């Protein structure tokens, strides 16, 4: 247990501005050790900026706190040493082999016992067979696996992963997440940004920000319950085409087609019922009330938040 009541991350009031624009605005977060937290929000919302402040690469303009019990401001170099940060953009050398890349990282961290640790890492993440393959020739899934190997090589206690599975196929994403859960099982704390709802659902808790502001946090079920959104599902003859008709109607916060199904949500149950009423009779469409999905909630939260950068 850490010196910080078992919290791997405990920060409050973080603010960061670029060119006079607040891209992270009063951000607070507590993550218990060994938990996986998903970090969601539209592009440009400040996720990467926040991750960089947490691992000591950026200094916040305001706010304070600790990572791994170490002070964000005065002990940033110590935080860096115990944190694995996987950048949004693949940042290993394409012209080195898998093994050479890991050896390079091992030297960077001045690790002892480098040869054995690189070998363990290759085997642990299923990279051993491909160890001599040039990194530039790897598929997205293998690159991402190598990037994970590189960021856990120095045995960090905290992992900050920035959209690690963007553009990776579903099977590789699933394997990646199995690995994340294995790491968490060993007590490693993970904060991972993603746009994938299935990944959000594999996290212990979710943090949702839009345009710098934290809008929701908690388990998926908590976030759905807290949002107090009402949702109707419609399916049948061209139900999905109603989306554009319903959008902008009074009482409708969002209308989104999922394949041939339509989800219509609003915060006022009566107003929502009135909005869909014209499409309930005489249309070959079945309507039923449903629990909103995480995606419904996020679409609603994002549409209600102001893009102060627009
Ligand atoms: N170094 C920087 N200088 C100026 N603006 C930046 C810098 N880094 C990020 N931004 C801006 O801050 C906002 C948040 O960016 P970012 O943290 O990358 O968001 P996200 O990761 O959620 O997409 C964006 O509008 C981005 O253009
Ligand atoms: Mg980003």
PDB file of N, CA, C and O in Angstrom, residues 129-198:
ATOM      1  N   UNK A 129       8.765 -14.738 -30.923  1.00  0.00           N
ATOM      2  CA  UNK A 129       8.899 -15.321 -32.267  1.00  0.00           C
ATOM      3  C   UNK A 129       9.246 -14.253 -33.307  1.00  0.00           C
ATOM      4  O   UNK A 129       9.873 -14.542 -34.312  1.00  0.00           O
ATOM      5  N   UNK A 130       8.815 -13.047 -33.051  1.00  0.00           N
ATOM      6  CA  UNK A 130       9.010 -11.969 -34.022  1.00  0.00           C
ATOM      7  C   UNK A 130      10.126 -11.025 -33.633  1.00  0.00           C
ATOM      8  O   UNK A 130      10.242  -9.933 -34.189  1.00  0.00           O
ATOM      9  N   UNK A 131      10.924 -11.430 -32.680  1.00  0.00           N
ATOM     10  CA  UNK A 131      11.883 -10.483 -32.083  1.00  0.00           C
ATOM     11  C   UNK A 131      12.819  -9.823 -33.091  1.00  0.00           C
ATOM     12  O   UNK A 131      13.242  -8.694 -32.904  1.00  0.00           O
ATOM     13  N   UNK A 132      13.120 -10.536 -34.207  1.00  0.00           N
ATOM     14  CA  UNK A 132      14.063  -9.971 -35.177  1.00  0.00           C
ATOM     15  C   UNK A 132      13.365  -9.279 -36.346  1.00  0.00           C
ATOM     16  O   UNK A 132      14.010  -8.890 -37.317  1.00  0.00           O
ATOM     17  N   UNK A 133      12.059  -9.146 -36.245  1.00  0.00           N
ATOM     18  CA  UNK A 133      11.329  -8.473 -37.323  1.00  0.00           C
ATOM     19  C   UNK A 133      11.456  -6.961 -37.176  1.00  0.00           C
ATOM     20  O   UNK A 133      11.402  -6.411 -36.062  1.00  0.00           O
ATOM     21  N   UNK A 134      11.634  -6.330 -38.323  1.00  0.00           N
ATOM     22  CA  UNK A 134      11.751  -4.873 -38.306  1.00  0.00           C
ATOM     23  C   UNK A 134      10.418  -4.245 -37.911  1.00  0.00           C
ATOM     24  O   UNK A 134       9.361  -4.621 -38.431  1.00  0.00           O
ATOM     25  N   UNK A 135      10.474  -3.302 -37.009  1.00  0.00           N
ATOM     26  CA  UNK A 135       9.257  -2.737 -36.427  1.00  0.00           C
ATOM     27  C   UNK A 135       8.338  -2.093 -37.472  1.00  0.00           C
ATOM     28  O   UNK A 135       7.122  -2.210 -37.393  1.00  0.00           O
ATOM     29  N   UNK A 136       8.954  -1.456 -38.458  1.00  0.00           N
ATOM     30  CA  UNK A 136       8.173  -0.781 -39.492  1.00  0.00           C
ATOM     31  C   UNK A 136       7.289  -1.712 -40.297  1.00  0.00           C
ATOM     32  O   UNK A 136       6.322  -1.282 -40.916  1.00  0.00           O
ATOM     33  N   UNK A 137       7.615  -3.007 -40.287  1.00  0.00           N
ATOM     34  CA  UNK A 137       6.837  -3.957 -41.089  1.00  0.00           C
ATOM     35  C   UNK A 137       5.727  -4.621 -40.275  1.00  0.00           C
ATOM     36  O   UNK A 137       4.998  -5.462 -40.787  1.00  0.00           O
ATOM     37  N   UNK A 138       5.578  -4.256 -39.005  1.00  0.00           N
ATOM     38  CA  UNK A 138       4.562  -4.894 -38.150  1.00  0.00           C
ATOM     39  C   UNK A 138       3.174  -4.313 -38.414  1.00  0.00           C
ATOM     40  O   UNK A 138       3.044  -3.148 -38.794  1.00  0.00           O
ATOM     41  N   UNK A 139       2.155  -5.126 -38.170  1.00  0.00           N
ATOM     42  CA  UNK A 139       0.775  -4.625 -38.250  1.00  0.00           C
ATOM     43  C   UNK A 139       0.505  -3.739 -37.038  1.00  0.00           C
ATOM     44  O   UNK A 139       1.264  -3.744 -36.063  1.00  0.00           O
ATOM     45  N   UNK A 140      -0.610  -3.015 -37.101  1.00  0.00           N
ATOM     46  CA  UNK A 140      -0.972  -2.112 -36.004  1.00  0.00           C
ATOM     47  C   UNK A 140      -1.053  -2.815 -34.657  1.00  0.00           C
ATOM     48  O   UNK A 140      -0.583  -2.305 -33.642  1.00  0.00           O
ATOM     49  N   UNK A 141      -1.631  -4.014 -34.664  1.00  0.00           N
ATOM     50  CA  UNK A 141      -1.799  -4.765 -33.419  1.00  0.00           C
ATOM     51  C   UNK A 141      -0.458  -5.146 -32.791  1.00  0.00           C
ATOM     52  O   UNK A 141      -0.275  -5.045 -31.578  1.00  0.00           O
ATOM     53  N   UNK A 142       0.482  -5.566 -33.640  1.00  0.00           N
ATOM     54  CA  UNK A 142       1.800  -5.953 -33.108  1.00  0.00           C
ATOM     55  C   UNK A 142       2.596  -4.739 -32.656  1.00  0.00           C
ATOM     56  O   UNK A 142       3.317  -4.792 -31.669  1.00  0.00           O
ATOM     57  N   UNK A 143       2.451  -3.643 -33.375  1.00  0.00           N
ATOM     58  CA  UNK A 143       3.143  -2.414 -32.970  1.00  0.00           C
ATOM     59  C   UNK A 143       2.687  -1.972 -31.591  1.00  0.00           C
ATOM     60  O   UNK A 143       3.481  -1.566 -30.749  1.00  0.00           O
ATOM     61  N   UNK A 144       1.372  -2.074 -31.409  1.00  0.00           N
ATOM     62  CA  UNK A 144       0.805  -1.617 -30.149  1.00  0.00           C
ATOM     63  C   UNK A 144       1.224  -2.537 -29.007  1.00  0.00           C
ATOM     64  O   UNK A 144       1.486  -2.103 -27.892  1.00  0.00           O
ATOM     65  N   UNK A 145       1.374  -3.806 -29.310  1.00  0.00           N
ATOM     66  CA  UNK A 145       1.838  -4.755 -28.306  1.00  0.00           C
ATOM     67  C   UNK A 145       3.302  -4.453 -27.938  1.00  0.00           C
ATOM     68  O   UNK A 145       3.687  -4.500 -26.769  1.00  0.00           O
ATOM     69  N   UNK A 146       4.077  -4.112 -28.963  1.00  0.00           N
ATOM     70  CA  UNK A 146       5.477  -3.736 -28.704  1.00  0.00           C
ATOM     71  C   UNK A 146       5.540  -2.448 -27.878  1.00  0.00           C
ATOM     72  O   UNK A 146       6.335  -2.324 -26.942  1.00  0.00           O
ATOM     73  N   UNK A 147       4.677  -1.497 -28.226  1.00  0.00           N
ATOM     74  CA  UNK A 147       4.666  -0.230 -27.480  1.00  0.00           C
ATOM     75  C   UNK A 147       4.325  -0.484 -26.015  1.00  0.00           C
ATOM     76  O   UNK A 147       4.896   0.135 -25.108  1.00  0.00           O
ATOM     77  N   UNK A 148       3.408  -1.419 -25.784  1.00  0.00           N
ATOM     78  CA  UNK A 148       3.070  -1.762 -24.396  1.00  0.00           C
ATOM     79  C   UNK A 148       4.270  -2.415 -23.707  1.00  0.00           C
ATOM     80  O   UNK A 148       4.609  -2.060 -22.574  1.00  0.00           O
ATOM     81  N   UNK A 149       4.912  -3.341 -24.407  1.00  0.00           N
ATOM     82  CA  UNK A 149       6.106  -3.987 -23.838  1.00  0.00           C
ATOM     83  C   UNK A 149       7.132  -2.932 -23.444  1.00  0.00           C
ATOM     84  O   UNK A 149       7.735  -2.996 -22.369  1.00  0.00           O
ATOM     85  N   UNK A 150       7.320  -1.941 -24.338  1.00  0.00           N
ATOM     86  CA  UNK A 150       8.326  -0.901 -24.077  1.00  0.00           C
ATOM     87  C   UNK A 150       7.941  -0.062 -22.870  1.00  0.00           C
ATOM     88  O   UNK A 150       8.801   0.329 -22.080  1.00  0.00           O
ATOM     89  N   UNK A 151       6.661   0.183 -22.699  1.00  0.00           N
ATOM     90  CA  UNK A 151       6.301   1.083 -21.600  1.00  0.00           C
ATOM     91  C   UNK A 151       6.161   0.361 -20.259  1.00  0.00           C
ATOM     92  O   UNK A 151       6.079   1.010 -19.232  1.00  0.00           O
ATOM     93  N   UNK A 152       6.172  -0.977 -20.265  1.00  0.00           N
ATOM     94  CA  UNK A 152       6.159  -1.678 -18.964  1.00  0.00           C
ATOM     95  C   UNK A 152       7.495  -2.332 -18.636  1.00  0.00           C
ATOM     96  O   UNK A 152       7.655  -2.943 -17.582  1.00  0.00           O
ATOM     97  N   UNK A 153       8.468  -2.156 -19.529  1.00  0.00           N
ATOM     98  CA  UNK A 153       9.776  -2.806 -19.341  1.00  0.00           C
ATOM     99  C   UNK A 153      10.427  -2.409 -18.018  1.00  0.00           C
ATOM    100  O   UNK A 153      11.056  -3.226 -17.352  1.00  0.00           O
ATOM    101  N   UNK A 154      10.299  -1.166 -17.630  1.00  0.00           N
ATOM    102  CA  UNK A 154      10.949  -0.704 -16.392  1.00  0.00           C
ATOM    103  C   UNK A 154      10.060  -0.941 -15.165  1.00  0.00           C
ATOM    104  O   UNK A 154      10.279  -0.367 -14.111  1.00  0.00           O
ATOM    105  N   UNK A 155       9.058  -1.786 -15.344  1.00  0.00           N
ATOM    106  CA  UNK A 155       8.168  -2.204 -14.259  1.00  0.00           C
ATOM    107  C   UNK A 155       7.528  -1.036 -13.507  1.00  0.00           C
ATOM    108  O   UNK A 155       7.661  -0.889 -12.293  1.00  0.00           O
ATOM    109  N   UNK A 156       6.813  -0.203 -14.251  1.00  0.00           N
ATOM    110  CA  UNK A 156       6.147   0.940 -13.626  1.00  0.00           C
ATOM    111  C   UNK A 156       4.969   0.487 -12.763  1.00  0.00           C
ATOM    112  O   UNK A 156       4.446  -0.612 -12.955  1.00  0.00           O
ATOM    113  N   UNK A 157       4.569   1.338 -11.854  1.00  0.00           N
ATOM    114  CA  UNK A 157       3.398   1.049 -11.011  1.00  0.00           C
ATOM    115  C   UNK A 157       2.151   1.729 -11.540  1.00  0.00           C
ATOM    116  O   UNK A 157       1.039   1.469 -11.099  1.00  0.00           O
ATOM    117  N   UNK A 158       2.364   2.653 -12.459  1.00  0.00           N
ATOM    118  CA  UNK A 158       1.243   3.389 -13.048  1.00  0.00           C
ATOM    119  C   UNK A 158       1.413   3.401 -14.564  1.00  0.00           C
ATOM    120  O   UNK A 158       2.504   3.670 -15.065  1.00  0.00           O
ATOM    121  N   UNK A 159       0.334   3.097 -15.268  1.00  0.00           N
ATOM    122  CA  UNK A 159       0.359   3.144 -16.730  1.00  0.00           C
ATOM    123  C   UNK A 159      -0.604   4.207 -17.227  1.00  0.00           C
ATOM    124  O   UNK A 159      -1.783   4.216 -16.851  1.00  0.00           O
ATOM    125  N   UNK A 160      -0.097   5.099 -18.067  1.00  0.00           N
ATOM    126  CA  UNK A 160      -0.938   6.109 -18.705  1.00  0.00           C
ATOM    127  C   UNK A 160      -0.907   5.813 -20.199  1.00  0.00           C
ATOM    128  O   UNK A 160       0.128   5.959 -20.843  1.00  0.00           O
ATOM    129  N   UNK A 161      -2.019   5.339 -20.715  1.00  0.00           N
ATOM    130  CA  UNK A 161      -2.058   4.867 -22.101  1.00  0.00           C
ATOM    131  C   UNK A 161      -2.964   5.780 -22.916  1.00  0.00           C
ATOM    132  O   UNK A 161      -4.143   5.939 -22.601  1.00  0.00           O
ATOM    133  N   UNK A 162      -2.401   6.369 -23.957  1.00  0.00           N
ATOM    134  CA  UNK A 162      -3.144   7.357 -24.737  1.00  0.00           C
ATOM    135  C   UNK A 162      -3.648   6.739 -26.042  1.00  0.00           C
ATOM    136  O   UNK A 162      -2.882   6.550 -26.984  1.00  0.00           O
ATOM    137  N   UNK A 163      -4.920   6.419 -26.071  1.00  0.00           N
ATOM    138  CA  UNK A 163      -5.542   5.763 -27.235  1.00  0.00           C
ATOM    139  C   UNK A 163      -4.675   4.640 -27.780  1.00  0.00           C
ATOM    140  O   UNK A 163      -4.329   4.622 -28.962  1.00  0.00           O
ATOM    141  N   UNK A 164      -4.360   3.675 -26.921  1.00  0.00           N
ATOM    142  CA  UNK A 164      -3.414   2.636 -27.342  1.00  0.00           C
ATOM    143  C   UNK A 164      -3.955   1.715 -28.427  1.00  0.00           C
ATOM    144  O   UNK A 164      -3.173   1.079 -29.128  1.00  0.00           O
ATOM    145  N   UNK A 165      -5.265   1.651 -28.587  1.00  0.00           N
ATOM    146  CA  UNK A 165      -5.815   0.685 -29.541  1.00  0.00           C
ATOM    147  C   UNK A 165      -6.455   1.347 -30.753  1.00  0.00           C
ATOM    148  O   UNK A 165      -7.163   0.688 -31.505  1.00  0.00           O
ATOM    149  N   UNK A 166      -6.197   2.632 -30.944  1.00  0.00           N
ATOM    150  CA  UNK A 166      -6.781   3.316 -32.104  1.00  0.00           C
ATOM    151  C   UNK A 166      -6.309   2.620 -33.378  1.00  0.00           C
ATOM    152  O   UNK A 166      -5.111   2.412 -33.568  1.00  0.00           O
ATOM    153  N   UNK A 167      -7.248   2.245 -34.220  1.00  0.00           N
ATOM    154  CA  UNK A 167      -6.886   1.645 -35.502  1.00  0.00           C
ATOM    155  C   UNK A 167      -6.426   0.199 -35.428  1.00  0.00           C
ATOM    156  O   UNK A 167      -5.848  -0.315 -36.373  1.00  0.00           O
ATOM    157  N   UNK A 168      -6.667  -0.443 -34.296  1.00  0.00           N
ATOM    158  CA  UNK A 168      -6.242  -1.835 -34.132  1.00  0.00           C
ATOM    159  C   UNK A 168      -7.465  -2.749 -34.273  1.00  0.00           C
ATOM    160  O   UNK A 168      -8.555  -2.400 -33.841  1.00  0.00           O
ATOM    161  N   UNK A 169      -7.285  -3.927 -34.872  1.00  0.00           N
ATOM    162  CA  UNK A 169      -8.454  -4.776 -35.127  1.00  0.00           C
ATOM    163  C   UNK A 169      -9.018  -5.358 -33.832  1.00  0.00           C
ATOM    164  O   UNK A 169      -8.344  -5.400 -32.812  1.00  0.00           O
ATOM    165  N   UNK A 170     -10.287  -5.804 -33.866  1.00  0.00           N
ATOM    166  CA  UNK A 170     -10.985  -6.221 -32.637  1.00  0.00           C
ATOM    167  C   UNK A 170     -10.282  -7.335 -31.867  1.00  0.00           C
ATOM    168  O   UNK A 170     -10.261  -7.311 -30.637  1.00  0.00           O
ATOM    169  N   UNK A 171      -9.702  -8.296 -32.553  1.00  0.00           N
ATOM    170  CA  UNK A 171      -9.047  -9.399 -31.849  1.00  0.00           C
ATOM    171  C   UNK A 171      -7.820  -8.881 -31.082  1.00  0.00           C
ATOM    172  O   UNK A 171      -7.626  -9.189 -29.906  1.00  0.00           O
ATOM    173  N   UNK A 172      -7.032  -8.065 -31.749  1.00  0.00           N
ATOM    174  CA  UNK A 172      -5.843  -7.517 -31.086  1.00  0.00           C
ATOM    175  C   UNK A 172      -6.245  -6.588 -29.941  1.00  0.00           C
ATOM    176  O   UNK A 172      -5.579  -6.541 -28.902  1.00  0.00           O
ATOM    177  N   UNK A 173      -7.347  -5.871 -30.114  1.00  0.00           N
ATOM    178  CA  UNK A 173      -7.822  -4.996 -29.035  1.00  0.00           C
ATOM    179  C   UNK A 173      -8.223  -5.822 -27.826  1.00  0.00           C
ATOM    180  O   UNK A 173      -7.927  -5.476 -26.685  1.00  0.00           O
ATOM    181  N   UNK A 174      -8.912  -6.938 -28.096  1.00  0.00           N
ATOM    182  CA  UNK A 174      -9.352  -7.779 -26.989  1.00  0.00           C
ATOM    183  C   UNK A 174      -8.152  -8.354 -26.237  1.00  0.00           C
ATOM    184  O   UNK A 174      -8.114  -8.370 -25.011  1.00  0.00           O
ATOM    185  N   UNK A 175      -7.142  -8.790 -26.978  1.00  0.00           N
ATOM    186  CA  UNK A 175      -5.941  -9.343 -26.335  1.00  0.00           C
ATOM    187  C   UNK A 175      -5.207  -8.274 -25.539  1.00  0.00           C
ATOM    188  O   UNK A 175      -4.692  -8.523 -24.452  1.00  0.00           O
ATOM    189  N   UNK A 176      -5.181  -7.082 -26.105  1.00  0.00           N
ATOM    190  CA  UNK A 176      -4.547  -5.968 -25.404  1.00  0.00           C
ATOM    191  C   UNK A 176      -5.230  -5.737 -24.056  1.00  0.00           C
ATOM    192  O   UNK A 176      -4.594  -5.568 -23.026  1.00  0.00           O
ATOM    193  N   UNK A 177      -6.559  -5.784 -24.081  1.00  0.00           N
ATOM    194  CA  UNK A 177      -7.303  -5.552 -22.839  1.00  0.00           C
ATOM    195  C   UNK A 177      -7.156  -6.693 -21.844  1.00  0.00           C
ATOM    196  O   UNK A 177      -7.180  -6.472 -20.643  1.00  0.00           O
ATOM    197  N   UNK A 178      -7.025  -7.902 -22.340  1.00  0.00           N
ATOM    198  CA  UNK A 178      -6.735  -9.023 -21.428  1.00  0.00           C
ATOM    199  C   UNK A 178      -5.427  -8.739 -20.696  1.00  0.00           C
ATOM    200  O   UNK A 178      -5.308  -8.958 -19.484  1.00  0.00           O
ATOM    201  N   UNK A 179      -4.449  -8.233 -21.455  1.00  0.00           N
ATOM    202  CA  UNK A 179      -3.139  -7.928 -20.861  1.00  0.00           C
ATOM    203  C   UNK A 179      -3.257  -6.809 -19.812  1.00  0.00           C
ATOM    204  O   UNK A 179      -2.676  -6.879 -18.739  1.00  0.00           O
ATOM    205  N   UNK A 180      -4.053  -5.792 -20.130  1.00  0.00           N
ATOM    206  CA  UNK A 180      -4.259  -4.681 -19.186  1.00  0.00           C
ATOM    207  C   UNK A 180      -4.843  -5.210 -17.871  1.00  0.00           C
ATOM    208  O   UNK A 180      -4.422  -4.824 -16.775  1.00  0.00           O
ATOM    209  N   UNK A 181      -5.788  -6.144 -17.994  1.00  0.00           N
ATOM    210  CA  UNK A 181      -6.386  -6.699 -16.775  1.00  0.00           C
ATOM    211  C   UNK A 181      -5.391  -7.549 -16.000  1.00  0.00           C
ATOM    212  O   UNK A 181      -5.398  -7.536 -14.767  1.00  0.00           O
ATOM    213  N   UNK A 182      -4.538  -8.250 -16.705  1.00  0.00           N
ATOM    214  CA  UNK A 182      -3.489  -9.023 -16.022  1.00  0.00           C
ATOM    215  C   UNK A 182      -2.573  -8.083 -15.241  1.00  0.00           C
ATOM    216  O   UNK A 182      -2.233  -8.338 -14.073  1.00  0.00           O
ATOM    217  N   UNK A 183      -2.198  -6.983 -15.875  1.00  0.00           N
ATOM    218  CA  UNK A 183      -1.309  -6.017 -15.210  1.00  0.00           C
ATOM    219  C   UNK A 183      -1.991  -5.416 -13.975  1.00  0.00           C
ATOM    220  O   UNK A 183      -1.382  -5.290 -12.912  1.00  0.00           O
ATOM    221  N   UNK A 184      -3.258  -5.074 -14.127  1.00  0.00           N
ATOM    222  CA  UNK A 184      -3.996  -4.506 -12.986  1.00  0.00           C
ATOM    223  C   UNK A 184      -4.086  -5.527 -11.854  1.00  0.00           C
ATOM    224  O   UNK A 184      -4.019  -5.173 -10.672  1.00  0.00           O
ATOM    225  N   UNK A 185      -4.206  -6.796 -12.239  1.00  0.00           N
ATOM    226  CA  UNK A 185      -4.261  -7.858 -11.237  1.00  0.00           C
ATOM    227  C   UNK A 185      -2.987  -7.920 -10.404  1.00  0.00           C
ATOM    228  O   UNK A 185      -3.003  -8.388  -9.267  1.00  0.00           O
ATOM    229  N   UNK A 186      -1.890  -7.419 -10.990  1.00  0.00           N
ATOM    230  CA  UNK A 186      -0.624  -7.377 -10.251  1.00  0.00           C
ATOM    231  C   UNK A 186      -0.473  -6.081  -9.458  1.00  0.00           C
ATOM    232  O   UNK A 186       0.598  -5.777  -8.941  1.00  0.00           O
ATOM    233  N   UNK A 187      -1.515  -5.278  -9.455  1.00  0.00           N
ATOM    234  CA  UNK A 187      -1.476  -4.061  -8.642  1.00  0.00           C
ATOM    235  C   UNK A 187      -1.113  -2.804  -9.407  1.00  0.00           C
ATOM    236  O   UNK A 187      -1.007  -1.720  -8.835  1.00  0.00           O
ATOM    237  N   UNK A 188      -0.909  -2.948 -10.728  1.00  0.00           N
ATOM    238  CA  UNK A 188      -0.564  -1.769 -11.530  1.00  0.00           C
ATOM    239  C   UNK A 188      -1.841  -0.976 -11.810  1.00  0.00           C
ATOM    240  O   UNK A 188      -2.903  -1.550 -12.096  1.00  0.00           O
ATOM    241  N   UNK A 189      -1.742   0.330 -11.706  1.00  0.00           N
ATOM    242  CA  UNK A 189      -2.888   1.206 -11.939  1.00  0.00           C
ATOM    243  C   UNK A 189      -2.849   1.683 -13.392  1.00  0.00           C
ATOM    244  O   UNK A 189      -1.769   1.987 -13.913  1.00  0.00           O
ATOM    245  N   UNK A 190      -4.006   1.749 -14.017  1.00  0.00           N
ATOM    246  CA  UNK A 190      -4.045   2.098 -15.439  1.00  0.00           C
ATOM    247  C   UNK A 190      -5.066   3.204 -15.694  1.00  0.00           C
ATOM    248  O   UNK A 190      -6.220   3.091 -15.282  1.00  0.00           O
ATOM    249  N   UNK A 191      -4.620   4.240 -16.369  1.00  0.00           N
ATOM    250  CA  UNK A 191      -5.539   5.257 -16.892  1.00  0.00           C
ATOM    251  C   UNK A 191      -5.362   5.235 -18.402  1.00  0.00           C
ATOM    252  O   UNK A 191      -4.265   5.470 -18.912  1.00  0.00           O
ATOM    253  N   UNK A 192      -6.445   4.918 -19.107  1.00  0.00           N
ATOM    254  CA  UNK A 192      -6.321   4.675 -20.548  1.00  0.00           C
ATOM    255  C   UNK A 192      -7.374   5.462 -21.320  1.00  0.00           C
ATOM    256  O   UNK A 192      -8.569   5.376 -21.024  1.00  0.00           O
ATOM    257  N   UNK A 193      -6.934   6.255 -22.279  1.00  0.00           N
ATOM    258  CA  UNK A 193      -7.910   7.001 -23.071  1.00  0.00           C
ATOM    259  C   UNK A 193      -8.344   6.149 -24.256  1.00  0.00           C
ATOM    260  O   UNK A 193      -7.559   5.378 -24.818  1.00  0.00           O
ATOM    261  N   UNK A 194      -9.597   6.266 -24.610  1.00  0.00           N
ATOM    262  CA  UNK A 194     -10.139   5.471 -25.712  1.00  0.00           C
ATOM    263  C   UNK A 194     -11.405   6.127 -26.247  1.00  0.00           C
ATOM    264  O   UNK A 194     -12.052   6.917 -25.553  1.00  0.00           O
ATOM    265  N   UNK A 195     -11.731   5.782 -27.479  1.00  0.00           N
ATOM    266  CA  UNK A 195     -13.022   6.199 -28.034  1.00  0.00           C
ATOM    267  C   UNK A 195     -13.972   5.015 -28.147  1.00  0.00           C
ATOM    268  O   UNK A 195     -15.100   5.175 -28.599  1.00  0.00           O
ATOM    269  N   UNK A 196     -13.507   3.830 -27.785  1.00  0.00           N
ATOM    270  CA  UNK A 196     -14.323   2.628 -27.966  1.00  0.00           C
ATOM    271  C   UNK A 196     -15.182   2.341 -26.744  1.00  0.00           C
ATOM    272  O   UNK A 196     -14.680   2.244 -25.627  1.00  0.00           O
ATOM    273  N   UNK A 197     -16.496   2.187 -26.984  1.00  0.00           N
ATOM    274  CA  UNK A 197     -17.420   1.941 -25.867  1.00  0.00           C
ATOM    275  C   UNK A 197     -17.197   0.574 -25.231  1.00  0.00           C
ATOM    276  O   UNK A 197     -17.344   0.412 -24.030  1.00  0.00           O
ATOM    277  N   UNK A 198     -16.852  -0.421 -26.045  1.00  0.00           N
ATOM    278  CA  UNK A 198     -16.628  -1.750 -25.452  1.00  0.00           C
ATOM    279  C   UNK A 198     -15.420  -1.705 -24.514  1.00  0.00           C
ATOM    280  O   UNK A 198     -15.375  -2.392 -23.501  1.00  0.00           O
TER     281      UNK A 198
END
